PDB file of C-alpha atoms and ligand atoms in Angstrom:
ATOM      1  CA  UNK A 934      87.572  41.503  69.988  1.00 87.00           C
ATOM      2  CA  UNK A 935      84.576  43.757  70.434  1.00 90.00           C
ATOM      3  CA  UNK A 936      83.936  45.539  73.719  1.00 96.00           C
ATOM      4  CA  UNK A 937      80.356  46.130  74.884  1.00 97.00           C
ATOM      5  CA  UNK A 938      78.538  49.292  73.870  1.00 97.00           C
ATOM      6  CA  UNK A 939      77.945  50.151  77.515  1.00 98.00           C
ATOM      7  CA  UNK A 940      80.584  49.772  80.206  1.00 98.00           C
ATOM      8  CA  UNK A 941      80.611  50.209  83.997  1.00 98.00           C
ATOM      9  CA  UNK A 942      83.823  50.787  85.966  1.00 98.00           C
ATOM     10  CA  UNK A 943      83.239  48.901  89.204  1.00 98.00           C
ATOM     11  CA  UNK A 944      85.756  50.501  91.573  1.00 98.00           C
ATOM     12  CA  UNK A 945      87.115  54.055  91.329  1.00 98.00           C
ATOM     13  CA  UNK A 946      87.661  57.122  93.507  1.00 98.00           C
ATOM     14  CA  UNK A 947      86.702  60.375  91.778  1.00 98.00           C
ATOM     15  CA  UNK A 948      88.258  62.328  94.609  1.00 97.00           C
ATOM     16  CA  UNK A 949      90.094  60.753  97.518  1.00 97.00           C
ATOM     17  CA  UNK A 950      92.569  61.775 100.180  1.00 95.00           C
ATOM     18  CA  UNK A 951      94.748  59.129 101.775  1.00 94.00           C
ATOM     19  CA  UNK A 952      97.748  61.461 101.777  1.00 94.00           C
ATOM     20  CA  UNK A 953      97.809  61.951 105.583  1.00 91.00           C
ATOM     21  CA  UNK A 954      98.435  58.390 106.788  1.00 92.00           C
ATOM     22  CA  UNK A 955     100.376  57.551 103.608  1.00 93.00           C
ATOM     23  CA  UNK A 956     102.516  60.698 104.019  1.00 94.00           C
ATOM     24  CA  UNK A 957     102.459  61.138 100.248  1.00 95.00           C
ATOM     25  CA  UNK A 958     100.680  63.979  98.469  1.00 95.00           C
ATOM     26  CA  UNK A 959     100.374  61.767  95.359  1.00 95.00           C
ATOM     27  CA  UNK A 960      97.595  59.908  97.243  1.00 95.00           C
ATOM     28  CA  UNK A 961      95.255  62.891  97.041  1.00 95.00           C
ATOM     29  CA  UNK A 962      93.067  63.129  93.932  1.00 96.00           C
ATOM     30  CA  UNK A 963      91.643  66.645  93.745  1.00 95.00           C
ATOM     31  CA  UNK A 964      92.573  67.942  90.293  1.00 97.00           C
ATOM     32  CA  UNK A 965      89.057  68.384  88.943  1.00 98.00           C
ATOM     33  CA  UNK A 966      89.992  69.245  85.353  1.00 97.00           C
ATOM     34  CA  UNK A 967      92.451  66.363  85.040  1.00 98.00           C
ATOM     35  CA  UNK A 968      89.873  63.845  86.269  1.00 98.00           C
ATOM     36  CA  UNK A 969      87.195  65.350  84.031  1.00 98.00           C
ATOM     37  CA  UNK A 970      89.492  64.884  81.023  1.00 98.00           C
ATOM     38  CA  UNK A 971      90.135  61.229  81.985  1.00 98.00           C
ATOM     39  CA  UNK A 972      86.424  60.539  82.595  1.00 98.00           C
ATOM     40  CA  UNK A 973      85.423  62.187  79.298  1.00 98.00           C
ATOM     41  CA  UNK A 974      87.831  59.832  77.519  1.00 97.00           C
ATOM     42  CA  UNK A 975      86.111  56.932  79.282  1.00 98.00           C
ATOM     43  CA  UNK A 976      82.724  58.185  78.122  1.00 98.00           C
ATOM     44  CA  UNK A 977      84.040  58.188  74.544  1.00 97.00           C
ATOM     45  CA  UNK A 978      84.899  54.493  75.042  1.00 97.00           C
ATOM     46  CA  UNK A 979      81.317  53.734  76.100  1.00 98.00           C
ATOM     47  CA  UNK A 980      81.656  54.029  79.883  1.00 98.00           C
ATOM     48  CA  UNK A 981      78.208  55.019  81.137  1.00 98.00           C
ATOM     49  CA  UNK A 982      78.784  54.664  84.858  1.00 98.00           C
ATOM     50  CA  UNK A 983      81.393  54.576  87.595  1.00 98.00           C
ATOM     51  CA  UNK A 984      80.873  52.925  90.974  1.00 98.00           C
ATOM     52  CA  UNK A 985      82.714  55.289  93.295  1.00 98.00           C
ATOM     53  CA  UNK A 986      83.904  53.389  96.375  1.00 98.00           C
ATOM     54  CA  UNK A 987      85.074  56.385  98.425  1.00 98.00           C
ATOM     55  CA  UNK A 988      83.545  56.367 101.902  1.00 98.00           C
ATOM     56  CA  UNK A 989      83.677  58.051 105.318  1.00 96.00           C
ATOM     57  CA  UNK A 990      87.274  58.872 106.182  1.00 92.00           C
ATOM     58  CA  UNK A 991      88.592  58.683 102.607  1.00 96.00           C
ATOM     59  CA  UNK A 992      87.766  62.255 101.655  1.00 95.00           C
ATOM     60  CA  UNK A 993      84.374  61.566 100.076  1.00 97.00           C
ATOM     61  CA  UNK A 994      82.825  64.711  98.536  1.00 97.00           C
ATOM     62  CA  UNK A 995      79.372  64.302  96.992  1.00 98.00           C
ATOM     63  CA  UNK A 996      79.112  67.800  95.480  1.00 97.00           C
ATOM     64  CA  UNK A 997      82.500  67.441  93.747  1.00 98.00           C
ATOM     65  CA  UNK A 998      81.603  64.008  92.379  1.00 98.00           C
ATOM     66  CA  UNK A 999      78.181  65.015  91.101  1.00 98.00           C
ATOM     67  CA  UNK A1000      79.670  68.063  89.367  1.00 98.00           C
ATOM     68  CA  UNK A1001      82.167  65.664  87.763  1.00 98.00           C
ATOM     69  CA  UNK A1002      79.389  63.340  86.612  1.00 98.00           C
ATOM     70  CA  UNK A1003      77.607  66.224  84.911  1.00 98.00           C
ATOM     71  CA  UNK A1004      80.770  67.509  83.234  1.00 97.00           C
ATOM     72  CA  UNK A1005      82.001  64.128  82.039  1.00 97.00           C
ATOM     73  CA  UNK A1006      78.631  62.732  81.027  1.00 97.00           C
ATOM     74  CA  UNK A1007      78.863  59.560  83.136  1.00 98.00           C
ATOM     75  CA  UNK A1008      76.708  58.450  86.042  1.00 98.00           C
ATOM     76  CA  UNK A1009      78.677  58.199  89.292  1.00 98.00           C
ATOM     77  CA  UNK A1010      77.229  56.452  92.341  1.00 98.00           C
ATOM     78  CA  UNK A1011      78.366  56.726  95.963  1.00 98.00           C
ATOM     79  CA  UNK A1012      79.443  54.461  98.794  1.00 98.00           C
ATOM     80  CA  UNK A1013      78.934  54.419 102.542  1.00 98.00           C
ATOM     81  CA  UNK A1014      81.035  52.648 105.138  1.00 98.00           C
ATOM     82  CA  UNK A1015      84.630  52.715 106.342  1.00 98.00           C
ATOM     83  CA  UNK A1016      87.885  51.671 104.689  1.00 98.00           C
ATOM     84  CA  UNK A1017      90.521  49.995 106.918  1.00 97.00           C
ATOM     85  CA  UNK A1018      93.070  50.890 109.553  1.00 97.00           C
ATOM     86  CA  UNK A1019      94.766  53.386 109.736  1.00 96.00           C
ATOM     87  CA  UNK A1020      92.161  55.234 107.655  1.00 96.00           C
ATOM     88  CA  UNK A1021      89.164  54.689 109.958  1.00 97.00           C
ATOM     89  CA  UNK A1022      87.665  57.894 111.403  1.00 97.00           C
ATOM     90  CA  UNK A1023      87.317  58.245 115.221  1.00 97.00           C
ATOM     91  CA  UNK A1024      83.636  57.200 115.177  1.00 97.00           C
ATOM     92  CA  UNK A1025      84.667  53.629 114.330  1.00 98.00           C
ATOM     93  CA  UNK A1026      86.342  53.405 117.733  1.00 98.00           C
ATOM     94  CA  UNK A1027      83.762  55.294 119.798  1.00 98.00           C
ATOM     95  CA  UNK A1028      80.445  54.073 118.375  1.00 98.00           C
ATOM     96  CA  UNK A1029      78.882  50.631 118.739  1.00 98.00           C
ATOM     97  CA  UNK A1030      78.409  48.163 115.901  1.00 98.00           C
ATOM     98  CA  UNK A1031      74.709  49.048 115.776  1.00 98.00           C
ATOM     99  CA  UNK A1032      75.426  52.801 115.689  1.00 98.00           C
ATOM    100  CA  UNK A1033      77.837  52.320 112.763  1.00 98.00           C
ATOM    101  CA  UNK A1034      75.164  50.256 111.025  1.00 98.00           C
ATOM    102  CA  UNK A1035      72.621  53.042 111.592  1.00 98.00           C
ATOM    103  CA  UNK A1036      74.935  55.604 109.947  1.00 98.00           C
ATOM    104  CA  UNK A1037      75.306  53.385 106.868  1.00 98.00           C
ATOM    105  CA  UNK A1038      71.553  52.725 106.679  1.00 98.00           C
ATOM    106  CA  UNK A1039      70.847  56.463 106.893  1.00 98.00           C
ATOM    107  CA  UNK A1040      73.255  57.202 104.020  1.00 98.00           C
ATOM    108  CA  UNK A1041      71.679  54.414 101.953  1.00 98.00           C
ATOM    109  CA  UNK A1042      68.071  55.384 102.574  1.00 98.00           C
ATOM    110  CA  UNK A1043      68.012  59.156 103.274  1.00 98.00           C
ATOM    111  CA  UNK A1044      71.189  60.553 101.776  1.00 98.00           C
ATOM    112  CA  UNK A1045      74.763  61.566 102.511  1.00 98.00           C
ATOM    113  CA  UNK A1046      75.519  64.553 104.741  1.00 95.00           C
ATOM    114  CA  UNK A1047      72.333  66.471 103.951  1.00 94.00           C
ATOM    115  CA  UNK A1048      72.810  66.336 100.170  1.00 95.00           C
ATOM    116  CA  UNK A1049      69.803  64.095  99.555  1.00 95.00           C
ATOM    117  CA  UNK A1050      72.095  61.964  97.359  1.00 98.00           C
ATOM    118  CA  UNK A1051      71.923  58.379  98.575  1.00 98.00           C
ATOM    119  CA  UNK A1052      74.758  55.876  98.769  1.00 98.00           C
ATOM    120  CA  UNK A1053      74.052  52.768  96.711  1.00 98.00           C
ATOM    121  CA  UNK A1054      76.808  50.461  97.991  1.00 98.00           C
ATOM    122  CA  UNK A1055      78.446  49.648 101.329  1.00 98.00           C
ATOM    123  CA  UNK A1056      82.093  49.837 100.338  1.00 97.00           C
ATOM    124  CA  UNK A1057      84.929  49.678 100.146  1.00 97.00           C
ATOM    125  CA  UNK A1058      85.172  48.119 103.597  1.00 98.00           C
ATOM    126  CA  UNK A1059      88.596  46.658 104.182  1.00 98.00           C
ATOM    127  CA  UNK A1060      90.794  44.299 106.071  1.00 98.00           C
ATOM    128  CA  UNK A1061      94.514  44.559 106.797  1.00 98.00           C
ATOM    129  CA  UNK A1062      96.835  41.577 106.362  1.00 96.00           C
ATOM    130  CA  UNK A1063      95.550  40.441 109.737  1.00 96.00           C
ATOM    131  CA  UNK A1064      91.976  41.547 110.386  1.00 97.00           C
ATOM    132  CA  UNK A1065      91.900  44.006 113.284  1.00 98.00           C
ATOM    133  CA  UNK A1066      89.170  44.143 115.908  1.00 98.00           C
ATOM    134  CA  UNK A1067      87.791  47.426 114.608  1.00 98.00           C
ATOM    135  CA  UNK A1068      87.827  46.245 110.982  1.00 98.00           C
ATOM    136  CA  UNK A1069      85.812  43.188 112.047  1.00 98.00           C
ATOM    137  CA  UNK A1070      83.360  45.497 113.811  1.00 98.00           C
ATOM    138  CA  UNK A1071      82.893  47.470 110.581  1.00 98.00           C
ATOM    139  CA  UNK A1072      82.268  44.213 108.684  1.00 98.00           C
ATOM    140  CA  UNK A1073      79.607  43.168 111.198  1.00 98.00           C
ATOM    141  CA  UNK A1074      77.989  46.627 111.045  1.00 98.00           C
ATOM    142  CA  UNK A1075      78.024  46.454 107.235  1.00 98.00           C
ATOM    143  CA  UNK A1076      76.403  43.003 107.315  1.00 98.00           C
ATOM    144  CA  UNK A1077      73.620  44.370 109.499  1.00 98.00           C
ATOM    145  CA  UNK A1078      73.141  47.353 107.168  1.00 98.00           C
ATOM    146  CA  UNK A1079      72.959  44.944 104.197  1.00 98.00           C
ATOM    147  CA  UNK A1080      70.318  42.869 106.030  1.00 98.00           C
ATOM    148  CA  UNK A1081      68.263  46.005 106.636  1.00 98.00           C
ATOM    149  CA  UNK A1082      68.545  47.566 103.182  1.00 97.00           C
ATOM    150  CA  UNK A1083      69.598  44.825 100.729  1.00 97.00           C
ATOM    151  CA  UNK A1084      72.416  47.107  99.538  1.00 98.00           C
ATOM    152  CA  UNK A1085      75.408  45.472  97.838  1.00 98.00           C
ATOM    153  CA  UNK A1086      78.749  45.293  99.648  1.00 98.00           C
ATOM    154  CA  UNK A1087      82.224  45.859  98.195  1.00 98.00           C
ATOM    155  CA  UNK A1088      85.282  44.904 100.224  1.00 98.00           C
ATOM    156  CA  UNK A1089      88.930  45.867 100.065  1.00 98.00           C
ATOM    157  CA  UNK A1090      91.396  43.043 100.505  1.00 98.00           C
ATOM    158  CA  UNK A1091      95.042  43.778 101.232  1.00 97.00           C
ATOM    159  CA  UNK A1092      96.903  42.271  98.280  1.00 97.00           C
ATOM    160  CA  UNK A1093      93.986  39.882  97.816  1.00 96.00           C
ATOM    161  CA  UNK A1094      94.286  38.297 101.268  1.00 97.00           C
ATOM    162  CA  UNK A1095      91.662  37.338 103.878  1.00 98.00           C
ATOM    163  CA  UNK A1096      88.818  36.869 101.375  1.00 98.00           C
ATOM    164  CA  UNK A1097      87.738  33.609 103.003  1.00 98.00           C
ATOM    165  CA  UNK A1098      87.674  35.233 106.454  1.00 98.00           C
ATOM    166  CA  UNK A1099      85.610  38.125 105.073  1.00 98.00           C
ATOM    167  CA  UNK A1100      83.098  35.606 103.725  1.00 98.00           C
ATOM    168  CA  UNK A1101      82.876  33.880 107.122  1.00 98.00           C
ATOM    169  CA  UNK A1102      81.704  37.134 108.718  1.00 98.00           C
ATOM    170  CA  UNK A1103      79.170  37.741 105.950  1.00 98.00           C
ATOM    171  CA  UNK A1104      77.836  34.191 106.105  1.00 98.00           C
ATOM    172  CA  UNK A1105      77.302  34.427 109.866  1.00 98.00           C
ATOM    173  CA  UNK A1106      74.890  37.295 109.151  1.00 98.00           C
ATOM    174  CA  UNK A1107      73.190  35.629 106.177  1.00 98.00           C
ATOM    175  CA  UNK A1108      74.509  38.201 103.676  1.00 98.00           C
ATOM    176  CA  UNK A1109      73.521  37.468 100.050  1.00 98.00           C
ATOM    177  CA  UNK A1110      76.968  36.714  98.584  1.00 98.00           C
ATOM    178  CA  UNK A1111      75.726  37.275  95.029  1.00 98.00           C
ATOM    179  CA  UNK A1112      75.566  40.978  95.986  1.00 98.00           C
ATOM    180  CA  UNK A1113      79.092  41.059  97.431  1.00 98.00           C
ATOM    181  CA  UNK A1114      82.294  41.945  95.541  1.00 98.00           C
ATOM    182  CA  UNK A1115      85.734  41.186  96.962  1.00 98.00           C
ATOM    183  CA  UNK A1116      88.152  43.727  95.483  1.00 98.00           C
ATOM    184  CA  UNK A1117      91.774  43.392  94.422  1.00 98.00           C
ATOM    185  CA  UNK A1118      91.650  39.584  94.248  1.00 98.00           C
ATOM    186  CA  UNK A1119      93.863  39.800  91.137  1.00 97.00           C
ATOM    187  CA  UNK A1120      96.670  40.743  93.545  1.00 97.00           C
ATOM    188  CA  UNK A1121      96.499  37.327  95.251  1.00 97.00           C
ATOM    189  CA  UNK A1122      98.196  35.725  92.225  1.00 97.00           C
ATOM    190  CA  UNK A1123      96.518  32.449  93.291  1.00 97.00           C
ATOM    191  CA  UNK A1124      94.080  30.895  90.831  1.00 98.00           C
ATOM    192  CA  UNK A1125      92.935  28.109  93.184  1.00 98.00           C
ATOM    193  CA  UNK A1126      92.138  30.665  95.872  1.00 98.00           C
ATOM    194  CA  UNK A1127      90.142  32.718  93.349  1.00 98.00           C
ATOM    195  CA  UNK A1128      88.079  29.638  92.471  1.00 98.00           C
ATOM    196  CA  UNK A1129      87.532  28.740  96.130  1.00 98.00           C
ATOM    197  CA  UNK A1130      86.018  32.186  96.633  1.00 98.00           C
ATOM    198  CA  UNK A1131      83.940  32.068  93.440  1.00 98.00           C
ATOM    199  CA  UNK A1132      82.576  28.611  94.292  1.00 98.00           C
ATOM    200  CA  UNK A1133      80.905  30.146  97.340  1.00 97.00           C
ATOM    201  CA  UNK A1134      78.845  32.391  95.077  1.00 98.00           C
ATOM    202  CA  UNK A1135      80.646  35.652  95.759  1.00 98.00           C
ATOM    203  CA  UNK A1136      81.937  38.006  93.049  1.00 98.00           C
ATOM    204  CA  UNK A1137      85.567  39.060  92.716  1.00 98.00           C
ATOM    205  CA  UNK A1138      87.111  42.122  91.122  1.00 98.00           C
ATOM    206  CA  UNK A1139      90.065  42.343  88.785  1.00 98.00           C
ATOM    207  CA  UNK A1140      90.413  46.018  89.583  1.00 98.00           C
ATOM    208  CA  UNK A1141      94.115  46.735  89.881  1.00 97.00           C
ATOM    209  CA  UNK A1142      94.716  46.560  86.133  1.00 97.00           C
ATOM    210  CA  UNK A1143      97.875  48.375  85.096  1.00 96.00           C
ATOM    211  CA  UNK A1144      99.495  48.200  88.536  1.00 95.00           C
ATOM    212  CA  UNK A1145     102.354  46.140  87.218  1.00 93.00           C
ATOM    213  CA  UNK A1146     104.567  46.944  90.206  1.00 91.00           C
ATOM    214  CA  UNK A1147     102.296  44.487  92.094  1.00 93.00           C
ATOM    215  CA  UNK A1148     101.483  41.890  89.407  1.00 95.00           C
ATOM    216  CA  UNK A1149     102.210  41.885  85.668  1.00 97.00           C
ATOM    217  CA  UNK A1150      99.180  42.329  83.413  1.00 98.00           C
ATOM    218  CA  UNK A1151     100.118  39.245  81.394  1.00 97.00           C
ATOM    219  CA  UNK A1152      99.435  37.239  84.569  1.00 98.00           C
ATOM    220  CA  UNK A1153      96.106  39.005  85.141  1.00 98.00           C
ATOM    221  CA  UNK A1154      95.163  38.240  81.523  1.00 98.00           C
ATOM    222  CA  UNK A1155      96.108  34.581  81.963  1.00 98.00           C
ATOM    223  CA  UNK A1156      94.090  34.110  85.194  1.00 98.00           C
ATOM    224  CA  UNK A1157      91.131  35.907  83.663  1.00 98.00           C
ATOM    225  CA  UNK A1158      91.102  33.707  80.575  1.00 98.00           C
ATOM    226  CA  UNK A1159      91.325  30.524  82.693  1.00 98.00           C
ATOM    227  CA  UNK A1160      88.448  31.688  84.887  1.00 98.00           C
ATOM    228  CA  UNK A1161      86.328  32.562  81.843  1.00 98.00           C
ATOM    229  CA  UNK A1162      87.055  29.142  80.327  1.00 98.00           C
ATOM    230  CA  UNK A1163      85.601  27.548  83.457  1.00 98.00           C
ATOM    231  CA  UNK A1164      82.442  29.678  83.316  1.00 97.00           C
ATOM    232  CA  UNK A1165      83.252  32.159  86.070  1.00 98.00           C
ATOM    233  CA  UNK A1166      82.818  35.195  83.815  1.00 98.00           C
ATOM    234  CA  UNK A1167      79.415  35.922  85.410  1.00 98.00           C
ATOM    235  CA  UNK A1168      81.115  36.630  88.773  1.00 98.00           C
ATOM    236  CA  UNK A1169      83.958  38.980  87.852  1.00 98.00           C
ATOM    237  CA  UNK A1170      83.884  42.782  87.612  1.00 98.00           C
ATOM    238  CA  UNK A1171      86.668  45.080  86.459  1.00 98.00           C
ATOM    239  CA  UNK A1172      88.155  48.519  87.078  1.00 98.00           C
ATOM    240  CA  UNK A1173      91.418  50.423  87.521  1.00 98.00           C
ATOM    241  CA  UNK A1174      91.063  51.643  91.162  1.00 98.00           C
ATOM    242  CA  UNK A1175      93.205  54.695  90.488  1.00 97.00           C
ATOM    243  CA  UNK A1176      94.094  56.531  93.711  1.00 96.00           C
ATOM    244  CA  UNK A1177      97.261  58.331  92.697  1.00 96.00           C
ATOM    245  CA  UNK A1178      97.664  61.442  90.579  1.00 96.00           C
ATOM    246  CA  UNK A1179     100.767  59.861  89.012  1.00 96.00           C
ATOM    247  CA  UNK A1180      98.540  57.165  87.428  1.00 96.00           C
ATOM    248  CA  UNK A1181      96.882  59.782  85.183  1.00 97.00           C
ATOM    249  CA  UNK A1182      97.820  59.747  81.513  1.00 97.00           C
ATOM    250  CA  UNK A1183      98.895  63.422  81.567  1.00 96.00           C
ATOM    251  CA  UNK A1184     101.421  62.582  84.297  1.00 96.00           C
ATOM    252  CA  UNK A1185     102.941  59.681  82.419  1.00 95.00           C
ATOM    253  CA  UNK A1186     100.715  57.061  84.088  1.00 96.00           C
ATOM    254  CA  UNK A1187      98.562  54.447  82.402  1.00 97.00           C
ATOM    255  CA  UNK A1188      95.359  56.520  82.532  1.00 98.00           C
ATOM    256  CA  UNK A1189      91.816  55.293  83.180  1.00 98.00           C
ATOM    257  CA  UNK A1190      91.128  54.008  79.662  1.00 98.00           C
ATOM    258  CA  UNK A1191      94.090  51.571  79.828  1.00 98.00           C
ATOM    259  CA  UNK A1192      91.688  48.782  80.873  1.00 98.00           C
ATOM    260  CA  UNK A1193      89.826  49.175  77.586  1.00 98.00           C
ATOM    261  CA  UNK A1194      92.476  50.124  75.070  1.00 96.00           C
ATOM    262  CA  UNK A1195      95.481  48.135  76.339  1.00 97.00           C
ATOM    263  CA  UNK A1196      94.455  45.430  78.803  1.00 98.00           C
ATOM    264  CA  UNK A1197      91.345  44.128  77.002  1.00 98.00           C
ATOM    265  CA  UNK A1198      93.258  43.367  73.763  1.00 98.00           C
ATOM    266  CA  UNK A1199      95.996  41.674  75.828  1.00 98.00           C
ATOM    267  CA  UNK A1200      93.441  39.539  77.695  1.00 98.00           C
ATOM    268  CA  UNK A1201      91.678  38.739  74.460  1.00 98.00           C
ATOM    269  CA  UNK A1202      94.957  37.528  73.040  1.00 98.00           C
ATOM    270  CA  UNK A1203      95.430  35.420  76.193  1.00 98.00           C
ATOM    271  CA  UNK A1204      92.131  33.685  75.498  1.00 97.00           C
ATOM    272  CA  UNK A1205      89.317  35.694  77.109  1.00 98.00           C
ATOM    273  CA  UNK A1206      86.464  34.897  74.722  1.00 97.00           C
ATOM    274  CA  UNK A1207      84.529  37.646  72.954  1.00 96.00           C
ATOM    275  CA  UNK A1208      81.272  36.606  74.633  1.00 95.00           C
ATOM    276  CA  UNK A1209      82.735  37.295  78.121  1.00 98.00           C
ATOM    277  CA  UNK A1210      83.328  41.036  77.776  1.00 98.00           C
ATOM    278  CA  UNK A1211      79.684  42.017  78.126  1.00 98.00           C
ATOM    279  CA  UNK A1212      79.611  40.241  81.509  1.00 98.00           C
ATOM    280  CA  UNK A1213      83.014  41.406  82.718  1.00 98.00           C
ATOM    281  CA  UNK A1214      82.608  45.060  81.802  1.00 98.00           C
ATOM    282  CA  UNK A1215      78.866  45.662  82.123  1.00 98.00           C
ATOM    283  CA  UNK A1216      76.277  43.005  83.013  1.00 98.00           C
ATOM    284  CA  UNK A1217      77.838  41.779  86.254  1.00 98.00           C
ATOM    285  CA  UNK A1218      78.257  45.263  87.691  1.00 98.00           C
ATOM    286  CA  UNK A1219      74.724  46.125  86.578  1.00 98.00           C
ATOM    287  CA  UNK A1220      73.328  43.108  88.405  1.00 98.00           C
ATOM    288  CA  UNK A1221      75.389  43.521  91.583  1.00 98.00           C
ATOM    289  CA  UNK A1222      75.403  47.294  91.961  1.00 97.00           C
ATOM    290  CA  UNK A1223      72.148  48.320  90.337  1.00 92.00           C
ATOM    291  CA  UNK A1224      70.072  45.206  91.012  1.00 89.00           C
ATOM    292  CA  UNK A1225      69.302  44.820  87.298  1.00 83.00           C
ATOM    293  CA  UNK A1226      69.368  41.596  85.322  1.00 69.00           C
TER     294      UNK A1226
HETATM  295 ZN1  LIG B2397      89.662  51.440  96.112  1.00 80.40          ZN
END
């Protein structure tokens, strides 16, 4: 097995704070030096970029992230949008669909909170197990913002569910599904469902690697190899989606480089062909998130 020379992590949170609603301080990532050490290790493995999916209401902090990018020597891009209930800020309830769209468009075209740094993705916009009214409103606003700007969209699915319903909303607005990623689909544990999504032209993410309390990695490796064998490797992106301090290597967690130094060999063993890694770890994310072939 040989991993690509350049790698993009498709779904991370350089700093995030979900500790309020989750009532757990572990869900706040704000240890700058610890993250810098993890990201530097990624850079040594060939990671050139990280698609940061932290948005409004998740504790997004552009200055912090850009300082991190400089220190770690990786490019980090930003997201606009809103996560899911109960993490939606008050504006999601008080503003109209069009006003929420306008906020996203402004962050994509002018910059985030006066920094002049633009968001490059609408993400991660999420649904609960049952899609709530306000979550659906965010999805419609995001679809409008995509129509106006052409920006890619990344969604959060709760344990992989409601992907088909998410696509229905996007299709009703004519969203280009080749620029959409549905996250956490590896948690669905349902290969037929994964293929039903992929057959519509959307991309899916295997981005909960190492979270074996949800699904064992041997299963992830098996699904991935079956999907690659059927030619779906051009529609899958990968990441760790680390949101807890306890997942860091220095706290006894798997650490960010686990995807590359532990999972990739396991998946290779399970049958993911050598030719697929360039797509899975670099090309697909480059095409979707940076509009490059
Ligand atoms: Zn995430």
